[in-house]
CSV table of N, CA, C and O in Angstrom, one decimal:
chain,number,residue,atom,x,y,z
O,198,UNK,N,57.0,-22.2,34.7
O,198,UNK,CA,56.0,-21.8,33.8
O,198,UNK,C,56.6,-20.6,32.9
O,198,UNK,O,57.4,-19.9,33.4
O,199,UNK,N,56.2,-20.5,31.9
O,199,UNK,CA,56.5,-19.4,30.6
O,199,UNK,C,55.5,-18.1,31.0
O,199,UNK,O,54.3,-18.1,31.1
O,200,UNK,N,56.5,-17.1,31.3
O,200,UNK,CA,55.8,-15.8,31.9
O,200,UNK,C,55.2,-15.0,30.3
O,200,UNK,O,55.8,-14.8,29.2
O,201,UNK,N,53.7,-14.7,30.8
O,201,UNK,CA,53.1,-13.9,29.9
O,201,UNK,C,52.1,-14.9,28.6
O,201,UNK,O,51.6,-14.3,27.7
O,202,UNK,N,52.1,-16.1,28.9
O,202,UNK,CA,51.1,-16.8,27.7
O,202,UNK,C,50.1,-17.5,28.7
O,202,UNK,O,49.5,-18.4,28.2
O,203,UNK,N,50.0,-17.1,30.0
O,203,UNK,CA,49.0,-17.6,30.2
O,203,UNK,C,47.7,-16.9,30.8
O,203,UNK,O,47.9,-15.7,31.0
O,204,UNK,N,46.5,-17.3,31.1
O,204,UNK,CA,45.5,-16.0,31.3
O,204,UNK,C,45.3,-16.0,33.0
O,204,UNK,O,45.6,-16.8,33.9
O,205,UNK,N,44.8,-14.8,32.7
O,205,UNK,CA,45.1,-14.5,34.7
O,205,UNK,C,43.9,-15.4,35.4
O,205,UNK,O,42.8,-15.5,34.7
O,206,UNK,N,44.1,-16.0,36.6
O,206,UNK,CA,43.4,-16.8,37.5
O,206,UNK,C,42.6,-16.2,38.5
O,206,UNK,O,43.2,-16.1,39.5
O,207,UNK,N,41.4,-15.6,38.5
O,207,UNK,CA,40.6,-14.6,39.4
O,207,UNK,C,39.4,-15.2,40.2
O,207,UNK,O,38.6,-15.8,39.6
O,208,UNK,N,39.3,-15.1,41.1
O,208,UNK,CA,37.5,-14.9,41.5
O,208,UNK,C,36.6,-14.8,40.6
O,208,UNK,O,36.7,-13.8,39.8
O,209,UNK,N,35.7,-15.7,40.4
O,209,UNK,CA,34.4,-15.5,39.7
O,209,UNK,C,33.2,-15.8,40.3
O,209,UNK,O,33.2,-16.8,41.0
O,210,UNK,N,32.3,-15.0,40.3
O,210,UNK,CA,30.9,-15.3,40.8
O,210,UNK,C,30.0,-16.8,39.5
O,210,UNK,O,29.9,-16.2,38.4
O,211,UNK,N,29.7,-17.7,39.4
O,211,UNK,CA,28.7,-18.5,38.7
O,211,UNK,C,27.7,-18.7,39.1
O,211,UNK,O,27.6,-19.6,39.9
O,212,UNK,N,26.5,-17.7,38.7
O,212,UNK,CA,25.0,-17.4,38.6
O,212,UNK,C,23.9,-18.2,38.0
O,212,UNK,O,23.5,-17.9,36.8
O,213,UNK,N,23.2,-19.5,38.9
O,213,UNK,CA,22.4,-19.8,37.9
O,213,UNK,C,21.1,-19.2,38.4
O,213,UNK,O,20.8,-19.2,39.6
O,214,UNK,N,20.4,-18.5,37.4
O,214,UNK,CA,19.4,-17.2,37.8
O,214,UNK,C,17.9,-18.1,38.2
O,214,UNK,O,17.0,-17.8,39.0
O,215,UNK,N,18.0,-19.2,37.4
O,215,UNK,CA,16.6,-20.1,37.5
O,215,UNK,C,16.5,-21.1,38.4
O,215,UNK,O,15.5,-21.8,38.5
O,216,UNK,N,17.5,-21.3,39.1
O,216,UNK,CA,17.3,-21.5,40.6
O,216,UNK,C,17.8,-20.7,41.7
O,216,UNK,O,18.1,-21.1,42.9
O,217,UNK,N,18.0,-19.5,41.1
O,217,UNK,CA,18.6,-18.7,42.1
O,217,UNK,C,19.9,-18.8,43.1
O,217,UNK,O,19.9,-18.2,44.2
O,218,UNK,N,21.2,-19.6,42.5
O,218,UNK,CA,22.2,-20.0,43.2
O,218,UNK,C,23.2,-19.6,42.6
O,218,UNK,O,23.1,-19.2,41.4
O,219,UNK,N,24.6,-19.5,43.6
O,219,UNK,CA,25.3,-18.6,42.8
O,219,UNK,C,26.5,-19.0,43.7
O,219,UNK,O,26.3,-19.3,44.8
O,220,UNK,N,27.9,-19.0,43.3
O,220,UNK,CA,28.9,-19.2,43.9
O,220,UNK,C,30.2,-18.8,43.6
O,220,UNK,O,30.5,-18.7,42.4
O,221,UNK,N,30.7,-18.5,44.3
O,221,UNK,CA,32.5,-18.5,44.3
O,221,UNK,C,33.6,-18.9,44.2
O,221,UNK,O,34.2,-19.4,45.1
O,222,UNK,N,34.2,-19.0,42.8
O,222,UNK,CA,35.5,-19.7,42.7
O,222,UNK,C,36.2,-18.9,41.8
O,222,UNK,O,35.6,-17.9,41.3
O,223,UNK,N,37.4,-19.2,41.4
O,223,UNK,CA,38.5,-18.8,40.8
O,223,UNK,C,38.3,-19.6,39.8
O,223,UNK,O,37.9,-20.8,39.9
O,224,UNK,N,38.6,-19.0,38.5
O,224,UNK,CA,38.3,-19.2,36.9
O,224,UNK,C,38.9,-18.4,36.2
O,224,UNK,O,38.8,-17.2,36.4
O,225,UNK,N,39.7,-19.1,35.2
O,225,UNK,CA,40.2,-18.0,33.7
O,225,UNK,C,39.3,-16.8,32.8
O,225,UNK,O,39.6,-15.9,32.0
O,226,UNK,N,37.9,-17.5,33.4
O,226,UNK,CA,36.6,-17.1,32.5
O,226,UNK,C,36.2,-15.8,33.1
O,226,UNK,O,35.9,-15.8,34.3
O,227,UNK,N,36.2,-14.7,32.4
O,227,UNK,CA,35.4,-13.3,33.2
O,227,UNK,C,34.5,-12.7,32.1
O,227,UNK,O,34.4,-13.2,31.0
O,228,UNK,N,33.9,-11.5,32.7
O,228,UNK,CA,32.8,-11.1,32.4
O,228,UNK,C,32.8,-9.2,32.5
O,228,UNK,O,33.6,-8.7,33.4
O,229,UNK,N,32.0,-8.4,31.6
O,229,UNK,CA,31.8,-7.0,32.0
O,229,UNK,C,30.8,-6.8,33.0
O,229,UNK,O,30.4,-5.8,33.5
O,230,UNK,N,30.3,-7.9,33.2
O,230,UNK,CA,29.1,-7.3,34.2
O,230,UNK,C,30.0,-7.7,35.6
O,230,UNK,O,31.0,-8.3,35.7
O,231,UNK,N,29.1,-7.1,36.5
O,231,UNK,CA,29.6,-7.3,38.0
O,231,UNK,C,28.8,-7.3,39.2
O,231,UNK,O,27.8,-6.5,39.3
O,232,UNK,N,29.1,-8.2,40.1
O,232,UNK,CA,28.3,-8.5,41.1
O,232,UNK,C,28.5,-8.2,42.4
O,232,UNK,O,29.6,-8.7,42.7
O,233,UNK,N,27.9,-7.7,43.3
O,233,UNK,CA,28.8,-7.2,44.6
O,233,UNK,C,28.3,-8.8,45.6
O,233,UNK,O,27.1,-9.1,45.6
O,234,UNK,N,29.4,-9.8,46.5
O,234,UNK,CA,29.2,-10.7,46.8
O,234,UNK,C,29.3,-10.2,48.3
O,234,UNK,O,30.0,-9.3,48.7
O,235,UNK,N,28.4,-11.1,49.1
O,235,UNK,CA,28.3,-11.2,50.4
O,235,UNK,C,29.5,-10.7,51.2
O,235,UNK,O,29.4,-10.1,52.2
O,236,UNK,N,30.4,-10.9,50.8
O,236,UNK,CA,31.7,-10.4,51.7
O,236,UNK,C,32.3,-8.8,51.1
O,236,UNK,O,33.4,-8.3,51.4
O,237,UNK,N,31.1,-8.2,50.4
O,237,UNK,CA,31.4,-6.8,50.0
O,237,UNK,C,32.3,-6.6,49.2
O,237,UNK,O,32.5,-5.4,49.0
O,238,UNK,N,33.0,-7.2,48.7
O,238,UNK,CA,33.5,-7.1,47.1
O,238,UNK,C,32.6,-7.2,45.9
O,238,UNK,O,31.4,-7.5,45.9
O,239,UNK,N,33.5,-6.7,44.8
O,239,UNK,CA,32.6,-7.0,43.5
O,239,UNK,C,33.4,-8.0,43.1
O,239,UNK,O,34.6,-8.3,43.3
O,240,UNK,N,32.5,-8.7,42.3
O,240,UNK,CA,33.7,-9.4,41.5
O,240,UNK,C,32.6,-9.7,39.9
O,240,UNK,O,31.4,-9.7,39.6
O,241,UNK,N,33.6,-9.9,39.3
O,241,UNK,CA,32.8,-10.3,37.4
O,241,UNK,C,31.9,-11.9,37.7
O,241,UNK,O,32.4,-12.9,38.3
O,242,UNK,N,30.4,-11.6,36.9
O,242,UNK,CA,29.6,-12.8,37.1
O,242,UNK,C,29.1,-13.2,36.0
O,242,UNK,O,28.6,-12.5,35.3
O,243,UNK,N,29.3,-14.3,35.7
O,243,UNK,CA,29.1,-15.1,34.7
O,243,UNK,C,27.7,-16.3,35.0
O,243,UNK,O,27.7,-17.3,35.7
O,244,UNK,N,26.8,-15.7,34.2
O,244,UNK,CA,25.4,-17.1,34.1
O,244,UNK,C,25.1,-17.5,33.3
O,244,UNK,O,24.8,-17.1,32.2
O,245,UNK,N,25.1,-19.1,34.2
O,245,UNK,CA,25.3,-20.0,33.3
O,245,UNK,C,23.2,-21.0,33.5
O,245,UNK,O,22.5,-21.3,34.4
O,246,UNK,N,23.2,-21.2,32.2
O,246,UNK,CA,21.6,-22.2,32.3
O,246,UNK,C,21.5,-23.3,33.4
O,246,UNK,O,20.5,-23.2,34.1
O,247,UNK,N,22.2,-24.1,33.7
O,247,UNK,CA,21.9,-25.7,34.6
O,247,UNK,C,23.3,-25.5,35.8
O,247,UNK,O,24.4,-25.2,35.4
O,248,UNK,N,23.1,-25.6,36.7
O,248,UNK,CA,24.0,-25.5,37.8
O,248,UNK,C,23.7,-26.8,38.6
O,248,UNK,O,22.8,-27.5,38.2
O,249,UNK,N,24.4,-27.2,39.9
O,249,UNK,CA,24.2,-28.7,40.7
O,249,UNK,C,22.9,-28.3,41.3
O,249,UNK,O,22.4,-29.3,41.9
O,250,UNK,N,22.1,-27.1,41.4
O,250,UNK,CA,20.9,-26.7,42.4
O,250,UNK,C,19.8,-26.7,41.4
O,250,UNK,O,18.7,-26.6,41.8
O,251,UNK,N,20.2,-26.9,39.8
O,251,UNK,CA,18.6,-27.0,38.8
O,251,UNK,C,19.2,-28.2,38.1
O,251,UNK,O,18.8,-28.3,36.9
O,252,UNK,N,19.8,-29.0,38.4
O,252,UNK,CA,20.3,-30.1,37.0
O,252,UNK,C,19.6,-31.4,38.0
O,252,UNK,O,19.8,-31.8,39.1
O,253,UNK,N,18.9,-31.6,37.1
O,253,UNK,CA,17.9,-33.0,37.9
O,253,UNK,C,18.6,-34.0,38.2
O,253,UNK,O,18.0,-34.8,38.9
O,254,UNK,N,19.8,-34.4,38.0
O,254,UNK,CA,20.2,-35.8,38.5
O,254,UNK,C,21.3,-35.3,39.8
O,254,UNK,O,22.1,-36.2,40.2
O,255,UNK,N,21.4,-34.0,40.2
O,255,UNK,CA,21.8,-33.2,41.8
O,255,UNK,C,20.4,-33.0,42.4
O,255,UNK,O,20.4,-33.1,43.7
O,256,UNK,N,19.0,-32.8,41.7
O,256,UNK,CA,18.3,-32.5,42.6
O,256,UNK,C,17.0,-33.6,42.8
O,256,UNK,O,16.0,-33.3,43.3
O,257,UNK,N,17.5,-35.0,42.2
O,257,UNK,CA,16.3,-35.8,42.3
O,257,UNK,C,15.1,-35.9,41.3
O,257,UNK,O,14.3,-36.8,41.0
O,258,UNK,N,15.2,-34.4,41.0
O,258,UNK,CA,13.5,-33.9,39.9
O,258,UNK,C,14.1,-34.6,39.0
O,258,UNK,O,15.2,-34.4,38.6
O,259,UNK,N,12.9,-35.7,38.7
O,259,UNK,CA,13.6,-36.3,36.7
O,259,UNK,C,12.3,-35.5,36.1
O,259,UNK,O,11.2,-35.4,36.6
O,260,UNK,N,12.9,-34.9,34.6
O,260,UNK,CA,11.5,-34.7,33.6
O,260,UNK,C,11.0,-35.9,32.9
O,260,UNK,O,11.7,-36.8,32.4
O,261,UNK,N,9.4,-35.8,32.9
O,261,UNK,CA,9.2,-36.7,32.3
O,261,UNK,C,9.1,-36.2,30.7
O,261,UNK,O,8.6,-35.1,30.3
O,262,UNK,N,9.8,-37.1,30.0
O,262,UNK,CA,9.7,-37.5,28.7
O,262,UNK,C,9.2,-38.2,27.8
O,262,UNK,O,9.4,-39.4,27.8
O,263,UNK,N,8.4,-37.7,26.8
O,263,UNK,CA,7.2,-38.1,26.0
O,263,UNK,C,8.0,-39.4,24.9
O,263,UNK,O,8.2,-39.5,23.7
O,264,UNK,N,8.3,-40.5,26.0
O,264,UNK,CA,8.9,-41.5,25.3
O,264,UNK,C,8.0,-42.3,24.1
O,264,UNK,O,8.4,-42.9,23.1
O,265,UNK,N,6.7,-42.2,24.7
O,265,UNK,CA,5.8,-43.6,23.8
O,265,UNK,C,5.5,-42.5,22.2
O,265,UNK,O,5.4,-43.0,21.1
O,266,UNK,N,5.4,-41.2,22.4
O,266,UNK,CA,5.9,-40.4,20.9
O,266,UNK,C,6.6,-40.8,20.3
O,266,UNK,O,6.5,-41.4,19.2
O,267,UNK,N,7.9,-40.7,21.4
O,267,UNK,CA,9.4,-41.2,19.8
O,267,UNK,C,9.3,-42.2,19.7
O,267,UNK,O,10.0,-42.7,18.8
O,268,UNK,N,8.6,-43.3,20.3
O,268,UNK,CA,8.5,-44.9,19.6
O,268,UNK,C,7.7,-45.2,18.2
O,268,UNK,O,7.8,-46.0,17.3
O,269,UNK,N,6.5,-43.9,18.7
O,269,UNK,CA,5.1,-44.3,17.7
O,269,UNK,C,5.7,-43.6,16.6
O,269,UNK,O,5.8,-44.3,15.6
O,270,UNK,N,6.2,-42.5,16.5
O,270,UNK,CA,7.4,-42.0,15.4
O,270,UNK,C,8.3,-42.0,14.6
O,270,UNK,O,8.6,-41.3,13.6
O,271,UNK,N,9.0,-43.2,15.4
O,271,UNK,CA,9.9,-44.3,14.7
O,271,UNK,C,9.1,-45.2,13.7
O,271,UNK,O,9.1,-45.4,12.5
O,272,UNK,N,8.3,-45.5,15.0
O,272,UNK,CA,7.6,-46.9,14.1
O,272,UNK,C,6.9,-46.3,12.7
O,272,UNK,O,7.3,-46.7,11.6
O,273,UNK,N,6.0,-45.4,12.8
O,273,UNK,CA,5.6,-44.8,11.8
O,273,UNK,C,6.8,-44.1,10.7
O,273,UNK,O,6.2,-43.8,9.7
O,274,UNK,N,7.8,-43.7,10.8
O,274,UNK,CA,8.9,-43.5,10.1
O,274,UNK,C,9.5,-44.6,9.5
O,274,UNK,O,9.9,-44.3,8.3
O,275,UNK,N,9.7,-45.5,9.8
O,275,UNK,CA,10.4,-47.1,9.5
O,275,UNK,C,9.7,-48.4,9.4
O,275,UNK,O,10.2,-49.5,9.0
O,276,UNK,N,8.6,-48.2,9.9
O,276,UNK,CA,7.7,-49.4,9.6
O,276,UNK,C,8.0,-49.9,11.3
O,276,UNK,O,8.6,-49.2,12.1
O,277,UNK,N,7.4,-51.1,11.6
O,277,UNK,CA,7.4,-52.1,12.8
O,277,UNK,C,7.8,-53.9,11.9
O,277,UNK,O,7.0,-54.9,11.6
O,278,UNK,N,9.0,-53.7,11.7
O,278,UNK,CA,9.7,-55.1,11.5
O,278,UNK,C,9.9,-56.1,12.1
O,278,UNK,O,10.0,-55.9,13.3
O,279,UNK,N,9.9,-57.5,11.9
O,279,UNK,CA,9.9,-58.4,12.5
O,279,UNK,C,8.7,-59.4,13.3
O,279,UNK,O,8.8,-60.3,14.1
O,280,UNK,N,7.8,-58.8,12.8
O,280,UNK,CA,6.6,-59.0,13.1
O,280,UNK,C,5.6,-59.7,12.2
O,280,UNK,O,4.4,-59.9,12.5
């Protein structure tokens, strides 16, 4: 490897705050804030919106979607053809 063009490989905390989960791995990606982690270190945390503990197709929850709207919406936008 070419010394000096690449970015440093660290510990990172990834926080998703809306389901309250949060984990440890090594990432190029850091942060000014900081988080003190279970094993008494700090380390830089980065949060992020949807994680595998709030993204519905890890946790089973589907939303429901107001599908018969975007049909009546269409139709009324474009006409109902074929008919």
């Amino acid at each position: 490897m070419k010394q000096g063009i690449h970015p440093n490989y660290e510990p990172v905390v990834f926080r998703d705050r809306g389901a309250d989960f949060a984990f440890l791995t090594r990432s190029t990606a850091t942060s000014a804030e900081t988080v003190e982690w279970e094993d008494g270190r700090t380390y830089p945390v980065i949060d992020v919106q949807i994680s595998s503990a709030s993204h519905p197709f890890w946790t089973g929850k589907n939303r429901v979607l107001d599908d018969e709207g975007r049909v009546a919406k269409f139709y009324k936008r474009y006409g109902q053809k074929g008919k």
